[in-house]
mmCIF file of C-alpha atoms and ligand atoms in Angstrom:
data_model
loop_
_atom_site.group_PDB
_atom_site.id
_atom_site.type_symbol
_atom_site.label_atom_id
_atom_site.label_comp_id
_atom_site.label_asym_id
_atom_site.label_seq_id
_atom_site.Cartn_x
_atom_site.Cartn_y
_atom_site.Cartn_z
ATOM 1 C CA UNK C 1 -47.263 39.379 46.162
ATOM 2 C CA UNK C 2 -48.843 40.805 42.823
ATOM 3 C CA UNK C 3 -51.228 38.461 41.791
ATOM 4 C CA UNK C 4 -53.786 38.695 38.533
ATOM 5 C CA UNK C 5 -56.558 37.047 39.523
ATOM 6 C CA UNK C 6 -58.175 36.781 35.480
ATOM 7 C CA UNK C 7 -55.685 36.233 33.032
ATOM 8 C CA UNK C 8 -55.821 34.106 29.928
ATOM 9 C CA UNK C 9 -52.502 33.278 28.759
ATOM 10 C CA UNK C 10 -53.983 29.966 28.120
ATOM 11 C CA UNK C 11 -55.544 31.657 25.092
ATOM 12 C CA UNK C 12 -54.289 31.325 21.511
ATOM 13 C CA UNK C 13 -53.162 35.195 21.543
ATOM 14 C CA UNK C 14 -50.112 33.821 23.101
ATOM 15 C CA UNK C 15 -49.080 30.953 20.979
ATOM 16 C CA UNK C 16 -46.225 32.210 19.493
ATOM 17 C CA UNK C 17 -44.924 34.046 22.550
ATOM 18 C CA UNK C 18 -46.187 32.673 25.463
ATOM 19 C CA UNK C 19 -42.879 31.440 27.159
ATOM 20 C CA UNK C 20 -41.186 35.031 26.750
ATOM 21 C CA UNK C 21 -44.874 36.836 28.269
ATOM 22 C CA UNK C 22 -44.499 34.417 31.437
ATOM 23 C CA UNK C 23 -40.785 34.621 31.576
ATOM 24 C CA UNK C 24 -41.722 38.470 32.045
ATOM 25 C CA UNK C 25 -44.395 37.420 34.638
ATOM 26 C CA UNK C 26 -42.178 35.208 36.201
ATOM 27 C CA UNK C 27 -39.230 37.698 36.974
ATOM 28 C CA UNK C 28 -41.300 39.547 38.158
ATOM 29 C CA UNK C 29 -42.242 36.903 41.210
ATOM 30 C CA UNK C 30 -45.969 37.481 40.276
ATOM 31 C CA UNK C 31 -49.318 34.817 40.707
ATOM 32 C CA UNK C 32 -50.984 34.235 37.842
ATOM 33 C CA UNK C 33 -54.673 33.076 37.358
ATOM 34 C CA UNK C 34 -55.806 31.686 33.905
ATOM 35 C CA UNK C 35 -59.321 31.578 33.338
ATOM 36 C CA UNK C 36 -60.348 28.826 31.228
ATOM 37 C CA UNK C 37 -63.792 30.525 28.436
ATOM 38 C CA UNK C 38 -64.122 26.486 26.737
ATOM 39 C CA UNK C 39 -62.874 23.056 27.687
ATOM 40 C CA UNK C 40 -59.655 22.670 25.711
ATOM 41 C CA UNK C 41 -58.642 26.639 27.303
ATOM 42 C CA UNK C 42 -59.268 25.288 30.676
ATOM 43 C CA UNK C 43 -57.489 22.471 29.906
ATOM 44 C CA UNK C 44 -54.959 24.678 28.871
ATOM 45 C CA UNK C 45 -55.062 26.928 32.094
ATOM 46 C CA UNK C 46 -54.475 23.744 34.326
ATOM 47 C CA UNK C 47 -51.392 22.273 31.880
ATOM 48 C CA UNK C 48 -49.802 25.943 32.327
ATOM 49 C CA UNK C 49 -49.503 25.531 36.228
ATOM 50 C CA UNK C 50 -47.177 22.465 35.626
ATOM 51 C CA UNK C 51 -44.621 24.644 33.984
ATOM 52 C CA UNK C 52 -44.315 28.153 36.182
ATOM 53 C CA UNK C 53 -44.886 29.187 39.400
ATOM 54 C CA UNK C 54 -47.645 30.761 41.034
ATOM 55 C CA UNK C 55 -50.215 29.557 38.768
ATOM 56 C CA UNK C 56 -53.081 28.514 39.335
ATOM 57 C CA UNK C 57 -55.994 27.894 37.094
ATOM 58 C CA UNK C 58 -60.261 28.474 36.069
ATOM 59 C CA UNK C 59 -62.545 25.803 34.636
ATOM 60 C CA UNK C 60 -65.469 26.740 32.745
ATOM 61 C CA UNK C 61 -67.727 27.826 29.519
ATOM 62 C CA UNK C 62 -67.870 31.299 28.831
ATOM 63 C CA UNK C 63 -71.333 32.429 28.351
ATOM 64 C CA UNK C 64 -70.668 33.751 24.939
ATOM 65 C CA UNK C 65 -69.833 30.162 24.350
ATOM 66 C CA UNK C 66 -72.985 28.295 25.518
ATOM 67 C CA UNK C 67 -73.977 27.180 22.007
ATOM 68 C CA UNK C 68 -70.199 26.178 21.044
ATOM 69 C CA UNK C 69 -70.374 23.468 22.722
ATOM 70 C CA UNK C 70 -71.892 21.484 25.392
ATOM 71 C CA UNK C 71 -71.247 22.334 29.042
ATOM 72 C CA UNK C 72 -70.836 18.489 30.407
ATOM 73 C CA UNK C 73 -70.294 18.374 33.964
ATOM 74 C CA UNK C 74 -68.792 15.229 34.444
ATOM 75 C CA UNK C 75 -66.130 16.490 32.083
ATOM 76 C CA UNK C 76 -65.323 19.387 33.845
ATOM 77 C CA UNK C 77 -65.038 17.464 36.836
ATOM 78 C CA UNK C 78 -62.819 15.061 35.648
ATOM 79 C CA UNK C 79 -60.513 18.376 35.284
ATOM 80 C CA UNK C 80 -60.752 19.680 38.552
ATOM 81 C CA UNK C 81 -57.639 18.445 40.781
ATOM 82 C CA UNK C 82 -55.425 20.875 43.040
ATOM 83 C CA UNK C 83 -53.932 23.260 40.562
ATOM 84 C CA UNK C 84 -58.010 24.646 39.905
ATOM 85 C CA UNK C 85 -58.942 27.306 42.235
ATOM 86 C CA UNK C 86 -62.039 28.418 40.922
ATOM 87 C CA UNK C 87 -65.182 27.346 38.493
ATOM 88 C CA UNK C 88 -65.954 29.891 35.465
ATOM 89 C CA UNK C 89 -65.613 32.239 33.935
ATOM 90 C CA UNK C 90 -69.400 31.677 33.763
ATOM 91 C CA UNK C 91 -72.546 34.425 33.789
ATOM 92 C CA UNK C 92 -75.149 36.140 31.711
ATOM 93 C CA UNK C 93 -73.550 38.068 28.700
ATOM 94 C CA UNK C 94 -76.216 40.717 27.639
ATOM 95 C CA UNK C 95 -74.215 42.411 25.734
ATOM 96 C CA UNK C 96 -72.904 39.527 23.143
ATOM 97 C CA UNK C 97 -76.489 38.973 22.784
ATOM 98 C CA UNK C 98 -77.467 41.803 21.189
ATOM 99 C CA UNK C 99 -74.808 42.308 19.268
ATOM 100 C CA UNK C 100 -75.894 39.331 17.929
ATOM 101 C CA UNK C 101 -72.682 37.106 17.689
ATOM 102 C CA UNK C 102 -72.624 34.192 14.978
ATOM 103 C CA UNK C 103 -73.882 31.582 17.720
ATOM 104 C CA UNK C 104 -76.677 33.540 19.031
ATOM 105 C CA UNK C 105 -77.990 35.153 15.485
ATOM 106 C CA UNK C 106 -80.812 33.271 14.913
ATOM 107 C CA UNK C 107 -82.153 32.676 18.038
ATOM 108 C CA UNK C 108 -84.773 34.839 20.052
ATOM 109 C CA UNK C 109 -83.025 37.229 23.074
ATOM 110 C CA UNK C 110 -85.140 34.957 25.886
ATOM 111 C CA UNK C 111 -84.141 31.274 24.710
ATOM 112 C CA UNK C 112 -80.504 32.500 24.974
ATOM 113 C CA UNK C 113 -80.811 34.091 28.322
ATOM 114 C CA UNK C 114 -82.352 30.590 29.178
ATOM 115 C CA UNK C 115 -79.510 28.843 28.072
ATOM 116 C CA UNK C 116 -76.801 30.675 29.637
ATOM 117 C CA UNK C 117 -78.607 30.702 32.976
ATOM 118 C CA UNK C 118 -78.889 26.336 32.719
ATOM 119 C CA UNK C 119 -75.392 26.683 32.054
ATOM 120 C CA UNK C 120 -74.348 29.026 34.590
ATOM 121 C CA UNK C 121 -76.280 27.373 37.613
ATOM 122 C CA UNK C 122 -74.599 24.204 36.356
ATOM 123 C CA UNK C 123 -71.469 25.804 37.116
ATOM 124 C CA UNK C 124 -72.548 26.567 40.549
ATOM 125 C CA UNK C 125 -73.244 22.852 41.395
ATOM 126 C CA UNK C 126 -69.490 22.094 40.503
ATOM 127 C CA UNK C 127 -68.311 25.179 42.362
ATOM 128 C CA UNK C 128 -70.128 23.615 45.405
ATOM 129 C CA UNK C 129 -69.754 20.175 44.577
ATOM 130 C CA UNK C 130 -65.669 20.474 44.967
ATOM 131 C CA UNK C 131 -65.944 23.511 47.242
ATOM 132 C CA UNK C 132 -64.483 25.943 44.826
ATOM 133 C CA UNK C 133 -64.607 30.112 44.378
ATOM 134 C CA UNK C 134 -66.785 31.124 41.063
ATOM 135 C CA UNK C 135 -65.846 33.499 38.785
ATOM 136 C CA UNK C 136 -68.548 35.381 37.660
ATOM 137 C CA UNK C 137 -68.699 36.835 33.976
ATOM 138 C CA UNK C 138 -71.729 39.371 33.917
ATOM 139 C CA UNK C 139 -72.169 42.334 31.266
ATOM 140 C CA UNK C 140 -74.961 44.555 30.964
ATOM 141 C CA UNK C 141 -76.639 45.894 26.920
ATOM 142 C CA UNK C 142 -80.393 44.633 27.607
ATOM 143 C CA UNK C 143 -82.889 47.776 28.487
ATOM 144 C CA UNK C 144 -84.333 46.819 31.485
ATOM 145 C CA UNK C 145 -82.194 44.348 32.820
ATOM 146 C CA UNK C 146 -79.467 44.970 35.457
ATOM 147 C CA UNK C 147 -76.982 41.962 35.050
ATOM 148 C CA UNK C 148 -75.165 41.817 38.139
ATOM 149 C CA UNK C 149 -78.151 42.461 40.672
ATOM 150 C CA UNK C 150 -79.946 39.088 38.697
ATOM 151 C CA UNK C 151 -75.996 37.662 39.207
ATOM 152 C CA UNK C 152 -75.918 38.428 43.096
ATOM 153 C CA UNK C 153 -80.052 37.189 43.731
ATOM 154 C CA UNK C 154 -79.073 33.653 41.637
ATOM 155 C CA UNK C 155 -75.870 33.274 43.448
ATOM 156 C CA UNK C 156 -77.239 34.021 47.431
ATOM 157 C CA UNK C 157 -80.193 31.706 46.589
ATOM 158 C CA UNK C 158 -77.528 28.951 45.292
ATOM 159 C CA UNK C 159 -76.307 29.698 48.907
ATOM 160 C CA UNK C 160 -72.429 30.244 47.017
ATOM 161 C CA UNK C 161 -69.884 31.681 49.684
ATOM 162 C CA UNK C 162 -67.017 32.565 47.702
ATOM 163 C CA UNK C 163 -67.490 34.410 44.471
ATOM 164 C CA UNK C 164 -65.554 37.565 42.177
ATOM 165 C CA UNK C 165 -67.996 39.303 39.811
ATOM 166 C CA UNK C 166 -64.893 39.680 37.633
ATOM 167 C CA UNK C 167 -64.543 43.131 35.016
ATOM 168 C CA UNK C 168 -67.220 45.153 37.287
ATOM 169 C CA UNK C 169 -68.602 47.426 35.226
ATOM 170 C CA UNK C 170 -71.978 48.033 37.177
ATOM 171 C CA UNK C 171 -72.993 51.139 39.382
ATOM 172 C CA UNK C 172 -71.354 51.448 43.047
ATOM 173 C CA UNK C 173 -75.128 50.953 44.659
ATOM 174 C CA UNK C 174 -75.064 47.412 43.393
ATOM 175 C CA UNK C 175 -71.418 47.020 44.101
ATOM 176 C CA UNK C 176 -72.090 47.715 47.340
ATOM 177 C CA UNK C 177 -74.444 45.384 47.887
ATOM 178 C CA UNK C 178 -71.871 42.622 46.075
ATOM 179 C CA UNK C 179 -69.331 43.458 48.662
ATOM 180 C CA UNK C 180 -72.272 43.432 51.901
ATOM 181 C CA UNK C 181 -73.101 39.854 51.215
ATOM 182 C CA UNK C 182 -69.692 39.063 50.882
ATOM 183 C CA UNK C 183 -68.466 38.649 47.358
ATOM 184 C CA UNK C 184 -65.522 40.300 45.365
ATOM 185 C CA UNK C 185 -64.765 42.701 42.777
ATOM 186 C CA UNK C 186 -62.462 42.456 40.089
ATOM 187 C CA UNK C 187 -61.119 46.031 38.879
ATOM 188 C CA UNK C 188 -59.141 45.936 35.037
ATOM 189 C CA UNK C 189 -57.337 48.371 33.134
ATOM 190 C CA UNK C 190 -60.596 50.467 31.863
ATOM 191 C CA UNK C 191 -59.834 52.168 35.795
ATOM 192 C CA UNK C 192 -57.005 53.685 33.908
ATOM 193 C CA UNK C 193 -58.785 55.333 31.172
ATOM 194 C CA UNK C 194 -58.937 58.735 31.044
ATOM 195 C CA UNK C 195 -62.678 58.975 30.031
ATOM 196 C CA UNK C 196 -66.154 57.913 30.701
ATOM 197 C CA UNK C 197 -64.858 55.663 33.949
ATOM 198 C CA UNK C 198 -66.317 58.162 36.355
ATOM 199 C CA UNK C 199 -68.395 55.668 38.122
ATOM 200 C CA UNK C 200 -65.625 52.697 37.821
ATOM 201 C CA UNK C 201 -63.021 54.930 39.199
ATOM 202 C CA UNK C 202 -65.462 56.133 42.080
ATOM 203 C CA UNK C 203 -65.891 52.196 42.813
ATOM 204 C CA UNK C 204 -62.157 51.539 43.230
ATOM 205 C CA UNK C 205 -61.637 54.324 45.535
ATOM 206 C CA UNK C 206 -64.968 53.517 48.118
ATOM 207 C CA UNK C 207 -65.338 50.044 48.110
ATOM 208 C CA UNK C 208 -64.337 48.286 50.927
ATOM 209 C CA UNK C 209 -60.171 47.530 49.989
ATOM 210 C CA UNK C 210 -60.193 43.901 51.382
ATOM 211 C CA UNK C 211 -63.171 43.140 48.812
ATOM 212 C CA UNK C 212 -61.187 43.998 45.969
ATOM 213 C CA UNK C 213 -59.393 41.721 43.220
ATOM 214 C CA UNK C 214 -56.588 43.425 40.343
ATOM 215 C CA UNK C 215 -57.322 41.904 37.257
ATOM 216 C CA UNK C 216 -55.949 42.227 33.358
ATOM 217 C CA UNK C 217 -57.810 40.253 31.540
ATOM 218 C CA UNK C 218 -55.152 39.640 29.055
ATOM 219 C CA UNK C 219 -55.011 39.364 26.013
ATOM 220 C CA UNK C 220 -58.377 42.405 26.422
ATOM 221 C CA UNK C 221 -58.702 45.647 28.310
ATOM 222 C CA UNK C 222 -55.361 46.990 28.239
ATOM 223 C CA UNK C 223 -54.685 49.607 30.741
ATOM 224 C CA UNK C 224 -52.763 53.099 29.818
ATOM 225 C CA UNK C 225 -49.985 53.576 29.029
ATOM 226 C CA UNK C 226 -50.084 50.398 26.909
ATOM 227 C CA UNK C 227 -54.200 50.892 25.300
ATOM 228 C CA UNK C 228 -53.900 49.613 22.371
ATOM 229 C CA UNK C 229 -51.438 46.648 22.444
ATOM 230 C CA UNK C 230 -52.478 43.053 23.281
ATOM 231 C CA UNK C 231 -52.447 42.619 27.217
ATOM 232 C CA UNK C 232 -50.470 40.884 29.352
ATOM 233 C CA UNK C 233 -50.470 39.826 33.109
ATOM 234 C CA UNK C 234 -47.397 42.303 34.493
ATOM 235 C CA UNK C 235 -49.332 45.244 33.111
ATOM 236 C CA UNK C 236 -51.919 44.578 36.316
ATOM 237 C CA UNK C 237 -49.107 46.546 38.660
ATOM 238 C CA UNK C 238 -50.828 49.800 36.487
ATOM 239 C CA UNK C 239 -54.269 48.583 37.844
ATOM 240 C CA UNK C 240 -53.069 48.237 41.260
ATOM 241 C CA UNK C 241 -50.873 51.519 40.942
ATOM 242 C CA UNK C 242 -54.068 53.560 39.826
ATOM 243 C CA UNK C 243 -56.323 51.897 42.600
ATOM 244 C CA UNK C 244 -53.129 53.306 45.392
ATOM 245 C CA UNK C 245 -53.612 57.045 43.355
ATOM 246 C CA UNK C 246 -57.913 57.431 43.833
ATOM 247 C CA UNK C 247 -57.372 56.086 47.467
ATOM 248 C CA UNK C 248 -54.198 57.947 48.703
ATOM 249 C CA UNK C 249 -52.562 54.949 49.371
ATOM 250 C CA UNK C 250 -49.469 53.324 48.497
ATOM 251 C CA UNK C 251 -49.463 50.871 45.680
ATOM 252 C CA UNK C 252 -47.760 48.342 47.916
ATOM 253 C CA UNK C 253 -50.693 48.504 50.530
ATOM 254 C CA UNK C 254 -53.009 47.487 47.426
ATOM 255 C CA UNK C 255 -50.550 44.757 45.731
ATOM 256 C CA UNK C 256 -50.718 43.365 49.781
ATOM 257 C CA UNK C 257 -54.244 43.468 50.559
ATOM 258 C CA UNK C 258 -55.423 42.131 47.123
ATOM 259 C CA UNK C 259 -52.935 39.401 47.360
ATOM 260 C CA UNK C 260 -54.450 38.616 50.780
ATOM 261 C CA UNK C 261 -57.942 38.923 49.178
ATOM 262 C CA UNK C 262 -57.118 36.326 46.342
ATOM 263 C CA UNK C 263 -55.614 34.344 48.898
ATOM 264 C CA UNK C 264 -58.808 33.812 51.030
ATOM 265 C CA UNK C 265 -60.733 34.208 47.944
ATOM 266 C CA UNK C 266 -59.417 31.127 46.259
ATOM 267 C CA UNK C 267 -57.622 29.343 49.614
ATOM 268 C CA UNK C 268 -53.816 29.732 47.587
ATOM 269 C CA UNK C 269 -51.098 28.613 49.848
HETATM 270 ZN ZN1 LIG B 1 -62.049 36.709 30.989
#
Protein backbone atom coordinates (compact mmCIF):
# COMPACT_ATOMS: atom_id res chain seq x y z
CA UNK A 1 0.00 0.00 0.00
CA UNK A 2 1.23 3.73 -0.52
CA UNK A 3 1.59 5.09 2.69
CA UNK A 4 2.97 8.87 3.71
CA UNK A 5 4.52 8.42 6.68
CA UNK A 6 4.68 12.70 7.54
CA UNK A 7 1.79 14.43 6.46
CA UNK A 8 -0.03 17.29 8.11
CA UNK A 9 -3.42 17.56 6.89
CA UNK A 10 -4.22 18.25 10.42
CA UNK A 11 -2.78 21.69 9.69
CA UNK A 12 -4.83 24.83 9.05
CA UNK A 13 -3.59 24.87 5.21
CA UNK A 14 -6.41 22.52 4.76
CA UNK A 15 -9.33 24.08 6.44
CA UNK A 16 -11.27 24.96 3.72
CA UNK A 17 -10.56 21.85 1.66
CA UNK A 18 -9.60 19.21 3.68
CA UNK A 19 -12.50 16.68 2.98
CA UNK A 20 -11.97 16.98 -0.97
CA UNK A 21 -7.66 16.54 -0.32
CA UNK A 22 -8.53 13.18 1.67
CA UNK A 23 -11.34 12.18 -0.55
CA UNK A 24 -8.36 12.28 -3.19
CA UNK A 25 -6.18 10.31 -0.68
CA UNK A 26 -8.78 8.08 0.02
CA UNK A 27 -9.57 6.85 -3.63
CA UNK A 28 -6.62 6.35 -3.94
CA UNK A 29 -6.58 3.39 -1.04
CA UNK A 30 -3.51 5.23 0.49
CA UNK A 31 -2.20 5.38 4.59
CA UNK A 32 -1.89 8.49 5.82
CA UNK A 33 0.30 9.73 8.79
CA UNK A 34 -0.41 13.23 10.36
CA UNK A 35 2.20 14.60 12.36
CA UNK A 36 0.99 16.65 15.08
CA UNK A 37 4.00 20.31 15.41
CA UNK A 38 1.62 21.69 18.84
CA UNK A 39 -1.04 20.18 21.05
CA UNK A 40 -4.30 21.30 19.47
CA UNK A 41 -2.53 19.86 15.71
CA UNK A 42 -1.96 16.62 17.39
CA UNK A 43 -5.12 16.71 18.69
CA UNK A 44 -6.17 17.30 15.39
CA UNK A 45 -4.06 14.40 13.78
CA UNK A 46 -5.74 11.83 16.24
CA UNK A 47 -9.61 13.34 15.60
CA UNK A 48 -8.75 12.84 11.70
CA UNK A 49 -8.26 8.96 12.12
CA UNK A 50 -11.96 8.73 13.34
CA UNK A 51 -13.20 9.90 10.01
CA UNK A 52 -10.97 8.00 7.06
CA UNK A 53 -9.16 5.11 6.72
CA UNK A 54 -5.69 4.32 7.05
CA UNK A 55 -4.86 7.02 9.33
CA UNK A 56 -3.01 7.06 11.82
CA UNK A 57 -1.57 9.86 13.81
CA UNK A 58 1.91 11.91 15.63
CA UNK A 59 1.91 13.61 19.02
CA UNK A 60 4.30 16.21 19.75
CA UNK A 61 5.91 19.96 19.90
CA UNK A 62 7.77 20.96 17.05
CA UNK A 63 11.04 22.34 18.00
CA UNK A 64 10.41 25.59 16.33
CA UNK A 65 7.62 25.66 18.80
CA UNK A 66 9.39 25.11 22.17
CA UNK A 67 8.72 28.65 23.43
CA UNK A 68 4.91 28.61 22.11
CA UNK A 69 3.97 26.79 24.56
CA UNK A 70 4.74 24.40 27.21
CA UNK A 71 5.58 20.78 26.38
CA UNK A 72 3.46 19.04 29.43
CA UNK A 73 3.83 15.46 29.44
CA UNK A 74 1.02 14.37 31.25
CA UNK A 75 -0.99 16.13 28.58
CA UNK A 76 0.40 14.48 25.84
CA UNK A 77 -0.16 11.36 27.46
CA UNK A 78 -3.55 11.78 28.15
CA UNK A 79 -3.65 11.87 24.10
CA UNK A 80 -1.94 8.87 23.35
CA UNK A 81 -4.57 5.87 22.79
CA UNK A 82 -4.44 3.37 19.69
CA UNK A 83 -4.93 5.62 16.73
CA UNK A 84 -1.07 7.34 17.80
CA UNK A 85 1.71 5.53 16.25
CA UNK A 86 4.48 7.63 16.96
CA UNK A 87 5.80 10.63 19.44
CA UNK A 88 7.08 13.96 17.57
CA UNK A 89 7.73 15.56 15.34
CA UNK A 90 10.40 16.58 17.89
CA UNK A 91 14.43 17.53 17.36
CA UNK A 92 16.95 20.30 17.25
CA UNK A 93 16.00 23.00 14.57
CA UNK A 94 19.33 24.89 13.79
CA UNK A 95 18.21 26.40 11.15
CA UNK A 96 14.94 28.35 12.66
CA UNK A 97 17.41 29.50 15.08
CA UNK A 98 19.36 31.52 13.18
CA UNK A 99 17.05 32.79 11.17
CA UNK A 100 15.95 34.09 14.15
CA UNK A 101 12.10 33.37 14.21
CA UNK A 102 9.79 35.73 16.42
CA UNK A 103 10.02 33.15 19.46
CA UNK A 104 13.65 32.71 19.46
CA UNK A 105 14.72 36.59 18.63
CA UNK A 106 15.80 37.65 21.72
CA UNK A 107 17.30 34.90 23.15
CA UNK A 108 21.08 33.75 22.94
CA UNK A 109 21.73 30.62 20.17
CA UNK A 110 22.85 28.20 23.40
CA UNK A 111 19.74 28.79 25.83
CA UNK A 112 17.58 27.78 22.82
CA UNK A 113 19.52 24.74 21.87
CA UNK A 114 19.02 23.98 25.69
CA UNK A 115 15.52 24.23 25.49
CA UNK A 116 14.75 22.23 22.57
CA UNK A 117 17.02 19.43 23.75
CA UNK A 118 14.78 19.37 27.52
CA UNK A 119 12.02 19.22 25.25
CA UNK A 120 13.09 16.72 22.89
CA UNK A 121 14.46 14.11 25.52
CA UNK A 122 11.06 14.66 27.14
CA UNK A 123 9.63 13.32 24.12
CA UNK A 124 11.75 10.32 24.30
CA UNK A 125 10.47 9.34 27.82
CA UNK A 126 6.83 9.26 26.32
CA UNK A 127 8.05 7.44 23.22
CA UNK A 128 9.38 4.79 25.71
CA UNK A 129 6.98 5.21 28.31
CA UNK A 130 3.98 3.89 25.82
CA UNK A 131 6.43 2.02 23.59
CA UNK A 132 6.01 4.22 20.61
CA UNK A 133 8.30 5.03 17.19
CA UNK A 134 9.79 8.84 17.36
CA UNK A 135 9.79 11.03 14.72
CA UNK A 136 12.71 12.92 14.59
CA UNK A 137 12.74 16.64 13.24
CA UNK A 138 16.54 17.63 12.81
CA UNK A 139 17.88 20.56 10.43
CA UNK A 140 21.26 21.70 10.11
CA UNK A 141 22.35 26.12 9.68
CA UNK A 142 24.82 26.24 12.85
CA UNK A 143 28.76 26.24 11.68
CA UNK A 144 30.11 23.60 13.46
CA UNK A 145 27.37 21.59 14.41
CA UNK A 146 26.18 18.45 12.54
CA UNK A 147 22.44 18.00 13.64
CA UNK A 148 21.66 14.57 12.94
CA UNK A 149 25.01 12.88 14.22
CA UNK A 150 24.11 14.92 17.89
CA UNK A 151 20.29 13.38 16.92
CA UNK A 152 21.60 9.66 16.48
CA UNK A 153 24.37 9.92 19.84
CA UNK A 154 21.13 11.41 22.10
CA UNK A 155 18.81 8.87 20.75
CA UNK A 156 21.28 5.40 21.14
CA UNK A 157 22.16 6.71 24.65
CA UNK A 158 18.20 7.10 25.38
CA UNK A 159 18.51 3.38 24.30
CA UNK A 160 15.26 4.34 21.58
CA UNK A 161 14.67 1.28 19.15
CA UNK A 162 12.38 2.60 16.70
CA UNK A 163 12.99 5.99 15.23
CA UNK A 164 12.63 8.03 11.40
CA UNK A 165 14.96 11.04 11.16
CA UNK A 166 12.16 12.45 8.99
CA UNK A 167 13.14 15.19 5.77
CA UNK A 168 16.95 13.80 5.72
CA UNK A 169 18.80 16.32 4.47
CA UNK A 170 22.31 15.28 5.96
CA UNK A 171 25.37 13.65 4.08
CA UNK A 172 25.12 9.74 3.14
CA UNK A 173 28.25 9.03 5.74
CA UNK A 174 25.94 9.94 8.57
CA UNK A 175 22.99 8.36 6.92
CA UNK A 176 24.70 5.44 6.91
CA UNK A 177 25.42 5.27 10.19
CA UNK A 178 21.41 6.18 10.94
CA UNK A 179 20.47 3.14 9.00
CA UNK A 180 23.59 0.70 10.85
CA UNK A 181 22.11 1.26 14.24
CA UNK A 182 18.88 0.71 12.99
CA UNK A 183 16.81 3.79 12.43
CA UNK A 184 14.89 5.17 9.31
CA UNK A 185 14.97 7.70 6.73
CA UNK A 186 12.35 9.73 5.49
CA UNK A 187 12.95 10.89 1.71
CA UNK A 188 10.38 14.13 0.45
CA UNK A 189 9.82 15.76 -2.69
CA UNK A 190 13.27 17.94 -2.70
CA UNK A 191 14.56 14.10 -4.29
CA UNK A 192 12.68 15.38 -7.24
CA UNK A 193 14.34 18.59 -7.79
CA UNK A 194 16.30 19.04 -10.54
CA UNK A 195 19.18 20.93 -8.72
CA UNK A 196 21.53 21.01 -5.87
CA UNK A 197 20.04 17.37 -4.52
CA UNK A 198 23.17 15.60 -5.64
CA UNK A 199 23.89 14.17 -2.31
CA UNK A 200 19.96 13.55 -1.40
CA UNK A 201 19.45 11.79 -4.61
CA UNK A 202 22.76 9.68 -4.07
CA UNK A 203 21.12 8.74 -0.52
CA UNK A 204 17.87 7.40 -2.02
CA UNK A 205 19.56 5.28 -4.48
CA UNK A 206 22.40 3.50 -1.80
CA UNK A 207 20.78 3.30 1.29
CA UNK A 208 19.70 0.18 2.37
CA UNK A 209 15.73 0.04 0.63
CA UNK A 210 14.08 -1.61 3.74
CA UNK A 211 15.41 1.52 5.86
CA UNK A 212 13.61 3.87 3.87
CA UNK A 213 10.26 5.91 4.60
CA UNK A 214 8.25 8.18 1.45
CA UNK A 215 7.25 11.21 2.93
CA UNK A 216 5.38 14.69 1.66
CA UNK A 217 5.34 16.72 4.21
CA UNK A 218 2.27 18.44 3.09
CA UNK A 219 1.27 21.33 3.05
CA UNK A 220 5.73 21.99 2.42
CA UNK A 221 8.24 20.52 0.03
CA UNK A 222 6.29 19.91 -2.94
CA UNK A 223 7.81 17.55 -5.33
CA UNK A 224 7.97 18.29 -9.35
CA UNK A 225 5.83 18.44 -11.34
CA UNK A 226 3.64 20.24 -8.78
CA UNK A 227 6.80 22.81 -7.01
CA UNK A 228 5.14 25.47 -6.29
CA UNK A 229 1.56 24.56 -5.19
CA UNK A 230 0.62 23.69 -1.58
CA UNK A 231 1.31 19.84 -0.99
CA UNK A 232 -0.70 17.16 -0.52
CA UNK A 233 -0.37 13.43 0.60
CA UNK A 234 -1.12 11.58 -3.08
CA UNK A 235 1.71 13.62 -4.53
CA UNK A 236 4.18 11.07 -2.35
CA UNK A 237 3.59 8.31 -5.39
CA UNK A 238 6.23 11.10 -7.27
CA UNK A 239 8.64 10.49 -4.27
CA UNK A 240 8.32 6.87 -4.44
CA UNK A 241 8.30 6.94 -8.40
CA UNK A 242 11.70 8.95 -8.39
CA UNK A 243 13.26 6.66 -5.59
CA UNK A 244 12.17 3.32 -8.36
CA UNK A 245 14.12 5.72 -11.32
CA UNK A 246 17.88 6.31 -9.23
CA UNK A 247 17.59 2.55 -8.18
CA UNK A 248 16.39 0.76 -11.41
CA UNK A 249 13.59 -0.53 -9.79
CA UNK A 250 10.01 -0.55 -10.21
CA UNK A 251 7.97 1.97 -8.35
CA UNK A 252 5.76 -0.82 -7.05
CA UNK A 253 8.83 -2.64 -5.40
CA UNK A 254 9.36 0.83 -3.47
CA UNK A 255 5.48 1.65 -2.67
CA UNK A 256 5.84 -2.35 -1.17
CA UNK A 257 8.90 -2.26 0.75
CA UNK A 258 8.26 1.23 2.30
CA UNK A 259 4.83 0.18 3.20
CA UNK A 260 6.44 -2.84 4.90
CA UNK A 261 9.01 -0.43 6.49
CA UNK A 262 6.23 1.89 8.01
CA UNK A 263 4.56 -1.10 8.98
CA UNK A 264 7.33 -2.46 11.32
CA UNK A 265 8.33 1.02 11.87
CA UNK A 266 5.18 2.07 13.59
CA UNK A 267 3.58 -1.75 14.29
CA UNK A 268 0.26 -0.65 11.73
CA UNK A 269 -1.98 -3.58 11.29
ZN1 LIG B 1 6.63 17.95 9.47
Amino acid sequence: MLIDTHSHLNFKAYDKDRDQVIARCQEKGMAVINVGAQFQTSRTAIELCDDYNNFYASVGLHPIHVYDEDFEIKDYQALIDDRVVAVGETGYDFYHITLKRDNFKDKPQDEIIAKQKEVFLKHLDLALENDLAVILHGRNGIEGREVYSEMLDIVKEKGIKRAVFHFYSGSLEIGKKITEAGYYIGIDGPVTFKKNVEELQEIAKLIPLDKILIETDSPYLTPEPHRGERNESIYVEHVAEKIAELRGISKDEVIEQTWQNAKNLFRLD
